[in-house]
């Protein structure tokens, strides 16, 4: 008869019972018969229970290993999706989605509040609209779980700190009398019954924010779910911290670029102006300028430096400021202006090249009349003297013509030991518009330059008369006709400048 086995605990195999000890024959008492162990029945296998226990233990180990492998695979997939996000908003939304999947929730929010106070301070929701987030923000700060985490976190977490992140769980909000009544009211109105919140802390920059996931029914994550979420959130916090740094850097570059370019176009009698500027994600070096000059003249310029990023932006600012100074001194001679600019570029930026187009506009003499115009146009014509250095030719748009004003072929500034090229003279009738643009407008089409030039001319020629008479409407029409399907506003390595001057 088999010995009775002790019962198994949940999830734990009972230990093997010690083997039966038999007394050696020499140790038997006198006149006592040796103990004879009962022989097993031929149908019983004494090795059966002993073999079953290792098999069961091995199966349990395999199940545990399979669970670990499944968890690691899940974390790997989620973190791979996270690192593919390249914006702060994308990183936060991916963190919310992945966290909801790990803890079994449908909705949630992330409140960004970096410890250094430099922002951005914002709230992003998953399955929550702007009105829902507004309701949640009415919860007193000492009751809202994410706010309590933010207020209770240290300003910085030292590298290598082994402290586990805090967490706040509300398994049943409606029955939690420790919460503020407003908290329970908002939860009932929005239809969530439980919440689970964790902080977002980077080991290098400290506090980033806090995340909260909301359950439709009373619930709370299991220990395994909390463990997986903790591993994921540590990685997500570092990625979000990097995206915050990048967002701040982009904002700084944008602010500098806006300060380097004209804040608004000047008001010039007899001229209507409009401009559109689209820059690449790294901050390009294209510029535009409209400068009132002595004796009622007007200076128009567009250009760009090679490269991108802050160094190209700084070079662009220096060149634009220098061109303004040269234009004031000798603007009536555009060739001299660009020659001075080229000399400055070779002395201060020897490894950089630039393209530029500068025009000097003034009222034409009464005896002159523009090409294609009649004698009645003479008194209101505008004379423009223009020089270009490797830049695209301007486009003249009017009721009687739409044509490129071919400038002389010339290398960009900084490409030759000494730059000089003859200028050209344009006569524009009243109602005609001069379009100056950067080559980024053509490159963004993705077509050959010949086809891009044809597309640009066709877009301007196809504008309705009312559009041609309004520079603001004309630049919008040309921009979105040449670059349809959102390509005008999409991120690109190519800057776009489109400047219109209607005389």
PDB file of C-alpha atoms in Angstrom, residues 234-487:
ATOM      1  CA  UNK A 234      11.330  53.551 -16.900  1.00  0.00           C
ATOM      2  CA  UNK A 235      12.262  53.298 -20.559  1.00  0.00           C
ATOM      3  CA  UNK A 236       9.390  55.560 -21.660  1.00  0.00           C
ATOM      4  CA  UNK A 237      10.366  58.301 -19.212  1.00  0.00           C
ATOM      5  CA  UNK A 238      13.895  58.445 -20.634  1.00  0.00           C
ATOM      6  CA  UNK A 239      12.556  58.622 -24.200  1.00  0.00           C
ATOM      7  CA  UNK A 240      10.052  61.345 -23.311  1.00  0.00           C
ATOM      8  CA  UNK A 241      12.808  63.317 -21.557  1.00  0.00           C
ATOM      9  CA  UNK A 242      14.897  63.207 -24.745  1.00  0.00           C
ATOM     10  CA  UNK A 243      11.915  64.346 -26.805  1.00  0.00           C
ATOM     11  CA  UNK A 244      11.373  67.235 -24.406  1.00  0.00           C
ATOM     12  CA  UNK A 245      14.978  68.332 -24.942  1.00  0.00           C
ATOM     13  CA  UNK A 246      14.538  68.100 -28.712  1.00  0.00           C
ATOM     14  CA  UNK A 247      11.256  70.028 -28.570  1.00  0.00           C
ATOM     15  CA  UNK A 248      12.913  72.800 -26.606  1.00  0.00           C
ATOM     16  CA  UNK A 249      15.816  72.921 -29.049  1.00  0.00           C
ATOM     17  CA  UNK A 250      13.459  73.148 -32.031  1.00  0.00           C
ATOM     18  CA  UNK A 251      11.478  75.892 -30.316  1.00  0.00           C
ATOM     19  CA  UNK A 252      14.673  77.829 -29.623  1.00  0.00           C
ATOM     20  CA  UNK A 253      15.787  77.521 -33.247  1.00  0.00           C
ATOM     21  CA  UNK A 254      12.349  78.633 -34.431  1.00  0.00           C
ATOM     22  CA  UNK A 255      12.400  81.644 -32.123  1.00  0.00           C
ATOM     23  CA  UNK A 256      15.860  82.659 -33.316  1.00  0.00           C
ATOM     24  CA  UNK A 257      14.869  82.224 -36.962  1.00  0.00           C
ATOM     25  CA  UNK A 258      11.756  84.337 -36.505  1.00  0.00           C
ATOM     26  CA  UNK A 259      13.848  87.050 -34.891  1.00  0.00           C
ATOM     27  CA  UNK A 260      16.343  86.952 -37.760  1.00  0.00           C
ATOM     28  CA  UNK A 261      13.644  87.296 -40.438  1.00  0.00           C
ATOM     29  CA  UNK A 262      11.288  90.271 -40.737  1.00  0.00           C
ATOM     30  CA  UNK A 263       8.522  90.171 -38.164  1.00  0.00           C
ATOM     31  CA  UNK A 264       6.206  91.853 -40.664  1.00  0.00           C
ATOM     32  CA  UNK A 265       6.552  93.326 -44.108  1.00  0.00           C
ATOM     33  CA  UNK A 266       6.860  97.123 -44.332  1.00  0.00           C
ATOM     34  CA  UNK A 267       4.095  99.377 -45.638  1.00  0.00           C
ATOM     35  CA  UNK A 268       5.263 100.933 -48.890  1.00  0.00           C
ATOM     36  CA  UNK A 269       3.065 103.357 -50.881  1.00  0.00           C
ATOM     37  CA  UNK A 270       2.097 101.938 -54.246  1.00  0.00           C
ATOM     38  CA  UNK A 271       3.239  98.384 -53.412  1.00  0.00           C
ATOM     39  CA  UNK A 272       1.326  95.441 -51.928  1.00  0.00           C
ATOM     40  CA  UNK A 273       3.468  92.696 -50.402  1.00  0.00           C
ATOM     41  CA  UNK A 274       2.916  89.104 -49.254  1.00  0.00           C
ATOM     42  CA  UNK A 275       5.258  86.314 -48.196  1.00  0.00           C
ATOM     43  CA  UNK A 276       5.092  82.629 -47.275  1.00  0.00           C
ATOM     44  CA  UNK A 277       7.960  80.861 -45.522  1.00  0.00           C
ATOM     45  CA  UNK A 278       8.175  77.146 -44.770  1.00  0.00           C
ATOM     46  CA  UNK A 279      11.268  75.823 -43.073  1.00  0.00           C
ATOM     47  CA  UNK A 280      12.725  72.348 -42.739  1.00  0.00           C
ATOM     48  CA  UNK A 281      12.735  70.392 -39.451  1.00  0.00           C
ATOM     49  CA  UNK A 282      16.376  71.260 -38.721  1.00  0.00           C
ATOM     50  CA  UNK A 283      16.027  74.998 -39.358  1.00  0.00           C
ATOM     51  CA  UNK A 284      17.159  76.074 -42.788  1.00  0.00           C
ATOM     52  CA  UNK A 285      19.182  79.007 -44.014  1.00  0.00           C
ATOM     53  CA  UNK A 286      16.815  80.642 -46.524  1.00  0.00           C
ATOM     54  CA  UNK A 287      15.911  84.291 -46.072  1.00  0.00           C
ATOM     55  CA  UNK A 288      13.756  87.035 -47.557  1.00  0.00           C
ATOM     56  CA  UNK A 289      13.755  90.790 -47.049  1.00  0.00           C
ATOM     57  CA  UNK A 290      11.912  93.917 -48.117  1.00  0.00           C
ATOM     58  CA  UNK A 291      13.772  97.133 -47.318  1.00  0.00           C
ATOM     59  CA  UNK A 292      12.558 100.705 -47.916  1.00  0.00           C
ATOM     60  CA  UNK A 293      15.472 102.696 -49.361  1.00  0.00           C
ATOM     61  CA  UNK A 294      16.149 106.434 -49.776  1.00  0.00           C
ATOM     62  CA  UNK A 295      14.244 108.469 -52.384  1.00  0.00           C
ATOM     63  CA  UNK A 296      11.209 106.179 -52.266  1.00  0.00           C
ATOM     64  CA  UNK A 297      13.048 103.134 -53.637  1.00  0.00           C
ATOM     65  CA  UNK A 298      12.517  99.579 -52.447  1.00  0.00           C
ATOM     66  CA  UNK A 299      14.978  96.716 -52.003  1.00  0.00           C
ATOM     67  CA  UNK A 300      13.805  93.112 -52.506  1.00  0.00           C
ATOM     68  CA  UNK A 301      15.961  90.102 -51.705  1.00  0.00           C
ATOM     69  CA  UNK A 302      15.755  86.339 -51.285  1.00  0.00           C
ATOM     70  CA  UNK A 303      18.592  83.911 -50.731  1.00  0.00           C
ATOM     71  CA  UNK A 304      19.896  80.969 -48.805  1.00  0.00           C
ATOM     72  CA  UNK A 305      23.091  79.505 -47.391  1.00  0.00           C
ATOM     73  CA  UNK A 306      24.210  75.912 -47.700  1.00  0.00           C
ATOM     74  CA  UNK A 307      23.645  73.552 -44.803  1.00  0.00           C
ATOM     75  CA  UNK A 308      20.987  73.412 -42.125  1.00  0.00           C
ATOM     76  CA  UNK A 309      20.683  73.703 -38.401  1.00  0.00           C
ATOM     77  CA  UNK A 310      21.788  76.429 -35.990  1.00  0.00           C
ATOM     78  CA  UNK A 311      25.103  77.158 -37.733  1.00  0.00           C
ATOM     79  CA  UNK A 312      23.385  77.721 -41.089  1.00  0.00           C
ATOM     80  CA  UNK A 313      20.781  79.836 -39.333  1.00  0.00           C
ATOM     81  CA  UNK A 314      23.477  82.012 -37.789  1.00  0.00           C
ATOM     82  CA  UNK A 315      25.253  82.393 -41.138  1.00  0.00           C
ATOM     83  CA  UNK A 316      21.955  83.357 -42.780  1.00  0.00           C
ATOM     84  CA  UNK A 317      21.350  86.034 -40.149  1.00  0.00           C
ATOM     85  CA  UNK A 318      24.798  87.547 -40.672  1.00  0.00           C
ATOM     86  CA  UNK A 319      24.447  87.619 -44.461  1.00  0.00           C
ATOM     87  CA  UNK A 320      20.952  89.111 -44.384  1.00  0.00           C
ATOM     88  CA  UNK A 321      22.025  91.853 -41.982  1.00  0.00           C
ATOM     89  CA  UNK A 322      25.074  92.619 -44.113  1.00  0.00           C
ATOM     90  CA  UNK A 323      22.999  92.714 -47.293  1.00  0.00           C
ATOM     91  CA  UNK A 324      20.696  95.286 -45.694  1.00  0.00           C
ATOM     92  CA  UNK A 325      23.686  97.488 -44.890  1.00  0.00           C
ATOM     93  CA  UNK A 326      25.107  97.184 -48.399  1.00  0.00           C
ATOM     94  CA  UNK A 327      21.663  97.897 -49.891  1.00  0.00           C
ATOM     95  CA  UNK A 328      21.382 101.155 -47.949  1.00  0.00           C
ATOM     96  CA  UNK A 329      24.839 102.261 -49.085  1.00  0.00           C
ATOM     97  CA  UNK A 330      24.718 101.232 -52.765  1.00  0.00           C
ATOM     98  CA  UNK A 331      21.361  99.614 -53.422  1.00  0.00           C
ATOM     99  CA  UNK A 332      20.931 101.252 -56.809  1.00  0.00           C
ATOM    100  CA  UNK A 333      23.750  98.988 -58.005  1.00  0.00           C
ATOM    101  CA  UNK A 334      22.688  95.398 -57.175  1.00  0.00           C
ATOM    102  CA  UNK A 335      25.907  93.992 -58.642  1.00  0.00           C
ATOM    103  CA  UNK A 336      27.955  95.993 -56.146  1.00  0.00           C
ATOM    104  CA  UNK A 337      25.695  94.823 -53.314  1.00  0.00           C
ATOM    105  CA  UNK A 338      26.203  91.142 -54.150  1.00  0.00           C
ATOM    106  CA  UNK A 339      29.930  91.665 -54.782  1.00  0.00           C
ATOM    107  CA  UNK A 340      30.340  93.080 -51.278  1.00  0.00           C
ATOM    108  CA  UNK A 341      28.290  90.222 -49.875  1.00  0.00           C
ATOM    109  CA  UNK A 342      30.454  87.667 -51.677  1.00  0.00           C
ATOM    110  CA  UNK A 343      33.632  89.220 -50.292  1.00  0.00           C
ATOM    111  CA  UNK A 344      32.201  89.104 -46.779  1.00  0.00           C
ATOM    112  CA  UNK A 345      31.206  85.470 -47.233  1.00  0.00           C
ATOM    113  CA  UNK A 346      34.689  84.446 -48.374  1.00  0.00           C
ATOM    114  CA  UNK A 347      36.290  86.207 -45.418  1.00  0.00           C
ATOM    115  CA  UNK A 348      33.916  85.076 -42.671  1.00  0.00           C
ATOM    116  CA  UNK A 349      32.487  81.786 -44.008  1.00  0.00           C
ATOM    117  CA  UNK A 350      35.193  80.317 -46.288  1.00  0.00           C
ATOM    118  CA  UNK A 351      33.640  76.830 -46.251  1.00  0.00           C
ATOM    119  CA  UNK A 352      30.112  77.977 -47.059  1.00  0.00           C
ATOM    120  CA  UNK A 353      28.317  79.030 -50.235  1.00  0.00           C
ATOM    121  CA  UNK A 354      25.137  81.022 -50.700  1.00  0.00           C
ATOM    122  CA  UNK A 355      22.653  81.967 -53.391  1.00  0.00           C
ATOM    123  CA  UNK A 356      21.112  85.422 -53.497  1.00  0.00           C
ATOM    124  CA  UNK A 357      18.860  87.630 -55.593  1.00  0.00           C
ATOM    125  CA  UNK A 358      18.632  91.374 -55.008  1.00  0.00           C
ATOM    126  CA  UNK A 359      16.443  93.885 -56.792  1.00  0.00           C
ATOM    127  CA  UNK A 360      16.298  97.684 -56.598  1.00  0.00           C
ATOM    128  CA  UNK A 361      12.808  98.979 -57.465  1.00  0.00           C
ATOM    129  CA  UNK A 362      11.895 102.593 -58.205  1.00  0.00           C
ATOM    130  CA  UNK A 363       9.318 104.528 -60.166  1.00  0.00           C
ATOM    131  CA  UNK A 364      10.217 104.431 -63.872  1.00  0.00           C
ATOM    132  CA  UNK A 365      10.776 107.561 -65.961  1.00  0.00           C
ATOM    133  CA  UNK A 366       7.694 108.869 -67.782  1.00  0.00           C
ATOM    134  CA  UNK A 367       9.153 107.978 -71.201  1.00  0.00           C
ATOM    135  CA  UNK A 368       9.595 104.311 -70.362  1.00  0.00           C
ATOM    136  CA  UNK A 369       6.990 101.617 -70.748  1.00  0.00           C
ATOM    137  CA  UNK A 370       7.195  97.904 -69.946  1.00  0.00           C
ATOM    138  CA  UNK A 371       7.393  95.167 -72.496  1.00  0.00           C
ATOM    139  CA  UNK A 372       3.936  94.117 -73.537  1.00  0.00           C
ATOM    140  CA  UNK A 373       2.402  97.364 -72.271  1.00  0.00           C
ATOM    141  CA  UNK A 374       1.010 100.276 -74.226  1.00  0.00           C
ATOM    142  CA  UNK A 375       1.717 104.008 -74.073  1.00  0.00           C
ATOM    143  CA  UNK A 376      -0.959 104.449 -71.477  1.00  0.00           C
ATOM    144  CA  UNK A 377       1.112 102.354 -69.017  1.00  0.00           C
ATOM    145  CA  UNK A 378       4.172 104.610 -69.077  1.00  0.00           C
ATOM    146  CA  UNK A 379       3.335 106.896 -66.190  1.00  0.00           C
ATOM    147  CA  UNK A 380       2.752 104.070 -63.686  1.00  0.00           C
ATOM    148  CA  UNK A 381       5.560 101.673 -64.607  1.00  0.00           C
ATOM    149  CA  UNK A 382       8.093 100.396 -62.068  1.00  0.00           C
ATOM    150  CA  UNK A 383      11.750  99.919 -62.938  1.00  0.00           C
ATOM    151  CA  UNK A 384      13.586  97.077 -61.212  1.00  0.00           C
ATOM    152  CA  UNK A 385      17.325  96.517 -61.523  1.00  0.00           C
ATOM    153  CA  UNK A 386      18.207  93.021 -60.411  1.00  0.00           C
ATOM    154  CA  UNK A 387      21.279  90.828 -59.958  1.00  0.00           C
ATOM    155  CA  UNK A 388      21.389  87.152 -59.060  1.00  0.00           C
ATOM    156  CA  UNK A 389      24.041  84.754 -57.793  1.00  0.00           C
ATOM    157  CA  UNK A 390      23.033  81.185 -58.548  1.00  0.00           C
ATOM    158  CA  UNK A 391      19.407  81.907 -57.633  1.00  0.00           C
ATOM    159  CA  UNK A 392      16.191  81.056 -59.443  1.00  0.00           C
ATOM    160  CA  UNK A 393      14.868  83.702 -61.865  1.00  0.00           C
ATOM    161  CA  UNK A 394      11.876  85.762 -60.697  1.00  0.00           C
ATOM    162  CA  UNK A 395       8.442  85.329 -62.243  1.00  0.00           C
ATOM    163  CA  UNK A 396       6.428  88.273 -63.578  1.00  0.00           C
ATOM    164  CA  UNK A 397       2.668  87.733 -63.263  1.00  0.00           C
ATOM    165  CA  UNK A 398       0.150  90.088 -64.813  1.00  0.00           C
ATOM    166  CA  UNK A 399      -3.034  90.248 -66.879  1.00  0.00           C
ATOM    167  CA  UNK A 400      -1.053  90.295 -70.159  1.00  0.00           C
ATOM    168  CA  UNK A 401       1.932  88.063 -69.387  1.00  0.00           C
ATOM    169  CA  UNK A 402       3.267  85.355 -67.082  1.00  0.00           C
ATOM    170  CA  UNK A 403       6.969  84.853 -67.787  1.00  0.00           C
ATOM    171  CA  UNK A 404      10.305  84.311 -66.114  1.00  0.00           C
ATOM    172  CA  UNK A 405      12.690  87.246 -66.084  1.00  0.00           C
ATOM    173  CA  UNK A 406      15.881  85.446 -66.990  1.00  0.00           C
ATOM    174  CA  UNK A 407      18.821  86.692 -64.962  1.00  0.00           C
ATOM    175  CA  UNK A 408      22.383  86.168 -66.145  1.00  0.00           C
ATOM    176  CA  UNK A 409      23.921  82.791 -65.385  1.00  0.00           C
ATOM    177  CA  UNK A 410      26.169  83.050 -62.348  1.00  0.00           C
ATOM    178  CA  UNK A 411      27.689  80.784 -59.753  1.00  0.00           C
ATOM    179  CA  UNK A 412      26.557  81.047 -56.122  1.00  0.00           C
ATOM    180  CA  UNK A 413      28.463  83.339 -53.800  1.00  0.00           C
ATOM    181  CA  UNK A 414      31.591  81.767 -52.402  1.00  0.00           C
ATOM    182  CA  UNK A 415      32.094  79.361 -55.307  1.00  0.00           C
ATOM    183  CA  UNK A 416      34.501  81.529 -57.305  1.00  0.00           C
ATOM    184  CA  UNK A 417      37.536  83.552 -56.276  1.00  0.00           C
ATOM    185  CA  UNK A 418      35.741  86.714 -57.351  1.00  0.00           C
ATOM    186  CA  UNK A 419      32.064  87.021 -58.148  1.00  0.00           C
ATOM    187  CA  UNK A 420      30.663  89.523 -60.596  1.00  0.00           C
ATOM    188  CA  UNK A 421      27.855  89.277 -63.139  1.00  0.00           C
ATOM    189  CA  UNK A 422      25.863  91.859 -65.066  1.00  0.00           C
ATOM    190  CA  UNK A 423      22.473  92.939 -63.817  1.00  0.00           C
ATOM    191  CA  UNK A 424      19.184  92.984 -65.710  1.00  0.00           C
ATOM    192  CA  UNK A 425      16.465  95.612 -65.882  1.00  0.00           C
ATOM    193  CA  UNK A 426      12.740  94.900 -65.643  1.00  0.00           C
ATOM    194  CA  UNK A 427       9.826  97.238 -66.311  1.00  0.00           C
ATOM    195  CA  UNK A 428       6.582  96.256 -64.641  1.00  0.00           C
ATOM    196  CA  UNK A 429       3.254  97.817 -65.520  1.00  0.00           C
ATOM    197  CA  UNK A 430       0.710  98.783 -62.920  1.00  0.00           C
ATOM    198  CA  UNK A 431      -1.061  95.662 -61.707  1.00  0.00           C
ATOM    199  CA  UNK A 432       1.834  93.310 -62.402  1.00  0.00           C
ATOM    200  CA  UNK A 433       3.343  91.203 -59.612  1.00  0.00           C
ATOM    201  CA  UNK A 434       6.937  90.089 -59.151  1.00  0.00           C
ATOM    202  CA  UNK A 435       7.320  86.640 -57.554  1.00  0.00           C
ATOM    203  CA  UNK A 436      10.632  85.858 -55.866  1.00  0.00           C
ATOM    204  CA  UNK A 437      11.091  82.329 -54.525  1.00  0.00           C
ATOM    205  CA  UNK A 438      13.677  79.877 -53.253  1.00  0.00           C
ATOM    206  CA  UNK A 439      14.735  76.703 -55.019  1.00  0.00           C
ATOM    207  CA  UNK A 440      13.133  74.713 -52.194  1.00  0.00           C
ATOM    208  CA  UNK A 441       9.762  75.422 -53.799  1.00  0.00           C
ATOM    209  CA  UNK A 442      10.954  73.558 -56.894  1.00  0.00           C
ATOM    210  CA  UNK A 443      12.814  70.771 -55.076  1.00  0.00           C
ATOM    211  CA  UNK A 444       9.799  69.884 -52.926  1.00  0.00           C
ATOM    212  CA  UNK A 445       7.832  68.943 -56.051  1.00  0.00           C
ATOM    213  CA  UNK A 446      10.099  65.907 -56.488  1.00  0.00           C
ATOM    214  CA  UNK A 447      10.250  66.531 -60.242  1.00  0.00           C
ATOM    215  CA  UNK A 448      13.040  67.606 -62.554  1.00  0.00           C
ATOM    216  CA  UNK A 449      13.843  71.308 -62.562  1.00  0.00           C
ATOM    217  CA  UNK A 450      12.373  71.823 -66.041  1.00  0.00           C
ATOM    218  CA  UNK A 451       9.064  70.278 -65.027  1.00  0.00           C
ATOM    219  CA  UNK A 452       9.085  72.161 -61.711  1.00  0.00           C
ATOM    220  CA  UNK A 453       9.606  75.494 -63.511  1.00  0.00           C
ATOM    221  CA  UNK A 454       6.756  74.636 -65.875  1.00  0.00           C
ATOM    222  CA  UNK A 455       4.515  73.726 -62.925  1.00  0.00           C
ATOM    223  CA  UNK A 456       5.284  77.053 -61.235  1.00  0.00           C
ATOM    224  CA  UNK A 457       4.517  79.106 -64.347  1.00  0.00           C
ATOM    225  CA  UNK A 458       1.336  77.136 -65.026  1.00  0.00           C
ATOM    226  CA  UNK A 459       0.146  77.694 -61.456  1.00  0.00           C
ATOM    227  CA  UNK A 460       0.639  81.452 -61.709  1.00  0.00           C
ATOM    228  CA  UNK A 461      -0.886  81.685 -65.191  1.00  0.00           C
ATOM    229  CA  UNK A 462      -3.924  79.673 -64.122  1.00  0.00           C
ATOM    230  CA  UNK A 463      -4.794  81.982 -61.246  1.00  0.00           C
ATOM    231  CA  UNK A 464      -8.105  83.806 -61.584  1.00  0.00           C
ATOM    232  CA  UNK A 465      -7.955  87.578 -62.182  1.00  0.00           C
ATOM    233  CA  UNK A 466      -9.159  88.277 -58.654  1.00  0.00           C
ATOM    234  CA  UNK A 467      -6.367  86.064 -57.275  1.00  0.00           C
ATOM    235  CA  UNK A 468      -3.700  87.743 -59.386  1.00  0.00           C
ATOM    236  CA  UNK A 469      -4.820  91.129 -58.069  1.00  0.00           C
ATOM    237  CA  UNK A 470      -4.323  90.067 -54.428  1.00  0.00           C
ATOM    238  CA  UNK A 471      -0.733  89.136 -53.462  1.00  0.00           C
ATOM    239  CA  UNK A 472      -1.915  87.221 -50.370  1.00  0.00           C
ATOM    240  CA  UNK A 473      -4.281  85.104 -52.427  1.00  0.00           C
ATOM    241  CA  UNK A 474      -1.700  84.686 -55.195  1.00  0.00           C
ATOM    242  CA  UNK A 475       1.070  83.290 -52.950  1.00  0.00           C
ATOM    243  CA  UNK A 476      -1.372  80.852 -51.351  1.00  0.00           C
ATOM    244  CA  UNK A 477      -2.656  79.743 -54.754  1.00  0.00           C
ATOM    245  CA  UNK A 478       0.827  79.232 -56.171  1.00  0.00           C
ATOM    246  CA  UNK A 479       2.140  77.487 -53.061  1.00  0.00           C
ATOM    247  CA  UNK A 480      -0.638  74.929 -52.819  1.00  0.00           C
ATOM    248  CA  UNK A 481      -0.901  74.401 -56.574  1.00  0.00           C
ATOM    249  CA  UNK A 482       2.809  73.730 -57.004  1.00  0.00           C
ATOM    250  CA  UNK A 483       2.898  71.676 -53.790  1.00  0.00           C
ATOM    251  CA  UNK A 484      -0.477  69.914 -53.453  1.00  0.00           C
ATOM    252  CA  UNK A 485      -1.529  67.251 -50.949  1.00  0.00           C
ATOM    253  CA  UNK A 486       0.014  69.001 -47.950  1.00  0.00           C
ATOM    254  CA  UNK A 487       3.560  69.051 -49.309  1.00  0.00           C
TER     255      UNK A 487
END
